[in-house]
mmCIF file of C-alpha atoms in Angstrom:
data_model
loop_
_atom_site.group_PDB
_atom_site.id
_atom_site.type_symbol
_atom_site.label_atom_id
_atom_site.label_comp_id
_atom_site.label_asym_id
_atom_site.label_seq_id
_atom_site.Cartn_x
_atom_site.Cartn_y
_atom_site.Cartn_z
ATOM 1 C CA MET P 622 6.433 -11.062 -8.898
ATOM 2 C CA PHE P 623 3.148 -9.402 -9.288
ATOM 3 C CA SER P 624 2.007 -7.103 -11.775
ATOM 4 C CA HIS P 625 -0.747 -5.150 -10.337
ATOM 5 C CA ILE P 626 -2.621 -5.245 -6.794
ATOM 6 C CA GLN P 627 -6.424 -3.918 -6.368
ATOM 7 C CA ILE P 628 -7.793 -2.733 -3.361
ATOM 8 C CA GLY P 629 -11.450 -2.198 -3.095
ATOM 9 C CA ALA P 630 -13.145 1.015 -1.976
ATOM 10 C CA ARG P 631 -15.955 2.066 -0.474
ATOM 11 C CA ASP P 632 -15.417 5.707 -0.055
ATOM 12 C CA LEU P 633 -13.454 6.127 -2.774
ATOM 13 C CA PRO P 634 -11.911 9.986 -2.260
ATOM 14 C CA LYS P 635 -10.959 9.426 1.079
ATOM 15 C CA MET P 636 -8.975 6.396 0.072
ATOM 16 C CA VAL P 637 -7.395 7.922 -2.636
ATOM 17 C CA ALA P 638 -6.078 10.322 -0.371
ATOM 18 C CA PHE P 639 -4.641 8.111 1.791
ATOM 19 C CA TYR P 640 -3.422 6.394 -0.515
ATOM 20 C CA ASP P 641 -1.637 9.556 -1.978
ATOM 21 C CA ALA P 642 -0.118 10.278 1.158
ATOM 22 C CA VAL P 643 1.252 7.074 2.050
ATOM 23 C CA LEU P 644 2.453 5.615 -1.187
ATOM 24 C CA GLY P 645 4.350 9.167 -2.004
ATOM 25 C CA CYS P 646 6.297 8.624 1.194
ATOM 26 C CA LEU P 647 7.775 5.554 -0.614
ATOM 27 C CA GLY P 648 8.406 7.134 -3.769
ATOM 28 C CA LEU P 649 4.966 6.167 -5.755
ATOM 29 C CA GLU P 650 3.050 8.309 -7.781
ATOM 30 C CA ARG P 651 -0.347 8.717 -9.184
ATOM 31 C CA ILE P 652 -1.014 7.263 -12.676
ATOM 32 C CA GLU P 653 -2.461 10.045 -14.628
ATOM 33 C CA GLY P 654 -5.086 9.695 -17.354
ATOM 34 C CA GLU P 655 -5.147 5.565 -16.619
ATOM 35 C CA ASN P 656 -8.811 4.649 -17.839
ATOM 36 C CA ASP P 657 -9.292 0.549 -17.536
ATOM 37 C CA SER P 658 -13.264 1.166 -18.711
ATOM 38 C CA GLY P 659 -13.887 -0.186 -15.308
ATOM 39 C CA PRO P 660 -15.413 1.438 -12.283
ATOM 40 C CA PRO P 661 -13.956 4.873 -10.979
ATOM 41 C CA GLY P 662 -10.235 4.520 -9.306
ATOM 42 C CA GLU P 663 -7.173 5.896 -9.052
ATOM 43 C CA GLY P 664 -3.918 3.564 -9.790
ATOM 44 C CA TRP P 665 -0.028 4.479 -8.715
ATOM 45 C CA ARG P 666 3.193 3.348 -9.666
ATOM 46 C CA GLN P 667 7.056 3.878 -9.566
ATOM 47 C CA PRO P 668 8.355 6.817 -11.633
ATOM 48 C CA GLY P 669 9.415 5.419 -14.854
ATOM 49 C CA LYS P 670 7.869 2.332 -14.911
ATOM 50 C CA TYR P 671 4.641 0.679 -15.987
ATOM 51 C CA TRP P 672 4.679 -2.129 -13.584
ATOM 52 C CA PRO P 673 4.171 -3.382 -10.813
ATOM 53 C CA GLN P 674 0.939 -1.031 -10.291
ATOM 54 C CA VAL P 675 -1.226 -0.463 -7.319
ATOM 55 C CA PHE P 676 -4.772 0.586 -7.512
ATOM 56 C CA VAL P 677 -7.792 1.734 -5.600
ATOM 57 C CA GLN P 678 -10.872 1.082 -7.347
ATOM 58 C CA LEU P 679 -14.741 0.774 -6.592
ATOM 59 C CA PRO P 680 -15.631 -2.789 -7.128
ATOM 60 C CA PHE P 681 -16.099 -4.160 -10.663
ATOM 61 C CA ASN P 682 -19.112 -6.162 -9.372
ATOM 62 C CA GLY P 683 -20.876 -3.277 -7.957
ATOM 63 C CA LEU P 684 -21.487 -4.494 -4.345
ATOM 64 C CA PRO P 685 -19.487 -2.717 -1.616
ATOM 65 C CA ALA P 686 -15.788 -3.398 -1.052
ATOM 66 C CA THR P 687 -14.987 -5.662 2.373
ATOM 67 C CA TRP P 688 -11.193 -5.861 3.671
ATOM 68 C CA GLY P 689 -9.996 -9.790 3.399
ATOM 69 C CA ASN P 690 -9.517 -11.285 6.617
ATOM 70 C CA GLY P 691 -5.998 -13.066 6.364
ATOM 71 C CA MET P 692 -5.176 -10.413 3.345
ATOM 72 C CA GLN P 693 -1.838 -8.129 3.830
ATOM 73 C CA VAL P 694 -0.241 -5.585 1.187
ATOM 74 C CA SER P 695 3.039 -5.391 1.596
ATOM 75 C CA PHE P 696 5.307 -2.415 0.279
ATOM 76 C CA ALA P 697 9.070 -2.487 -0.105
ATOM 77 C CA ALA P 698 10.559 0.788 1.417
ATOM 78 C CA ASP P 699 14.241 1.885 0.662
ATOM 79 C CA SER P 700 14.884 2.366 4.682
ATOM 80 C CA PRO P 701 13.681 1.837 8.060
ATOM 81 C CA GLN P 702 13.334 5.727 7.644
ATOM 82 C CA THR P 703 10.999 5.224 5.044
ATOM 83 C CA VAL P 704 9.168 2.606 6.894
ATOM 84 C CA ARG P 705 8.621 4.443 9.468
ATOM 85 C CA ALA P 706 7.692 7.994 7.505
ATOM 86 C CA ALA P 707 4.924 5.863 5.437
ATOM 87 C CA TRP P 708 3.339 4.233 8.666
ATOM 88 C CA GLU P 709 3.303 7.746 10.481
ATOM 89 C CA GLN P 710 1.502 9.070 7.370
ATOM 90 C CA ALA P 711 -1.029 6.122 7.461
ATOM 91 C CA MET P 712 -1.638 6.691 11.325
ATOM 92 C CA ALA P 713 -2.359 10.459 10.559
ATOM 93 C CA MET P 714 -4.687 10.312 7.495
ATOM 94 C CA GLY P 715 -6.622 7.552 9.231
ATOM 95 C CA GLY P 716 -5.089 4.358 9.320
ATOM 96 C CA THR P 717 -5.166 1.852 12.377
ATOM 97 C CA ASP P 718 -2.181 0.382 14.413
ATOM 98 C CA GLU P 719 -1.182 -3.519 13.415
ATOM 99 C CA GLY P 720 1.998 -3.155 14.146
ATOM 100 C CA PRO P 721 4.666 -0.146 14.652
ATOM 101 C CA PRO P 722 7.546 0.437 12.973
ATOM 102 C CA GLY P 723 10.441 -1.816 14.327
ATOM 103 C CA PRO P 724 13.065 -4.690 13.807
ATOM 104 C CA ARG P 725 11.435 -8.162 13.151
ATOM 105 C CA PRO P 726 14.671 -10.150 13.236
ATOM 106 C CA GLN P 727 12.694 -13.170 13.119
ATOM 107 C CA TYR P 728 11.849 -13.045 9.801
ATOM 108 C CA CYS P 729 15.424 -12.188 8.359
ATOM 109 C CA GLU P 730 18.206 -10.354 9.619
ATOM 110 C CA GLY P 731 17.812 -6.437 9.116
ATOM 111 C CA TYR P 732 13.902 -6.687 8.437
ATOM 112 C CA PHE P 733 12.568 -3.464 9.605
ATOM 113 C CA GLY P 734 8.591 -3.529 9.247
ATOM 114 C CA ALA P 735 5.311 -1.734 10.154
ATOM 115 C CA TYR P 736 2.048 -2.821 9.770
ATOM 116 C CA CYS P 737 -1.090 -1.157 9.812
ATOM 117 C CA ARG P 738 -4.657 -0.741 8.028
ATOM 118 C CA ASP P 739 -6.119 1.601 5.891
ATOM 119 C CA PRO P 740 -9.481 3.681 6.641
ATOM 120 C CA GLU P 741 -11.381 0.580 5.223
ATOM 121 C CA GLY P 742 -9.671 -2.306 7.335
ATOM 122 C CA ASN P 743 -7.146 -3.492 4.491
ATOM 123 C CA LYS P 744 -4.037 -4.428 6.185
ATOM 124 C CA LEU P 745 -1.095 -2.917 4.962
ATOM 125 C CA CYS P 746 2.848 -3.753 5.620
ATOM 126 C CA PHE P 747 5.698 -1.220 5.070
ATOM 127 C CA VAL P 748 8.847 -3.527 5.036
ATOM 128 C CA TYR P 749 12.473 -2.587 4.605
ATOM 129 C CA ALA P 750 15.221 -5.815 4.068
ATOM 130 C CA PRO P 751 18.854 -5.368 3.470
ATOM 131 C CA ASP P 752 18.509 -8.012 0.359
ATOM 132 C CA MET P 753 15.466 -6.551 -1.027
ATOM 133 C CA HIS P 754 17.718 -3.934 -2.497
ATOM 134 C CA GLU P 755 20.847 -5.896 -3.508
#
């Protein structure tokens, strides 16, 4: 559905530490040696796959990064336990709660999700739904 997501950062070391911890819960690994000749940043992807990718980077235009009101990045999890682990890790790394882990049947049968904001205010969702893995 998408090739990559780019999330702007003001405090790059703090954001990289946050995403290393949280995305690690989801099985993503840091991309080693990636250099797009843009501003400093880091990227993650699934082991053995090139796409999709997630990047945290200083903005290309040189202006301070800001969060987008109404914008949300949602990450697929392989189980409700993984949703819970990612959300708990996000809370431990300085994220803020936007909706604790739990079932949300209004979205679809078996949907289990959790919502938070990263340390710079970007809204994230971690979600498991049975039909995502068929």
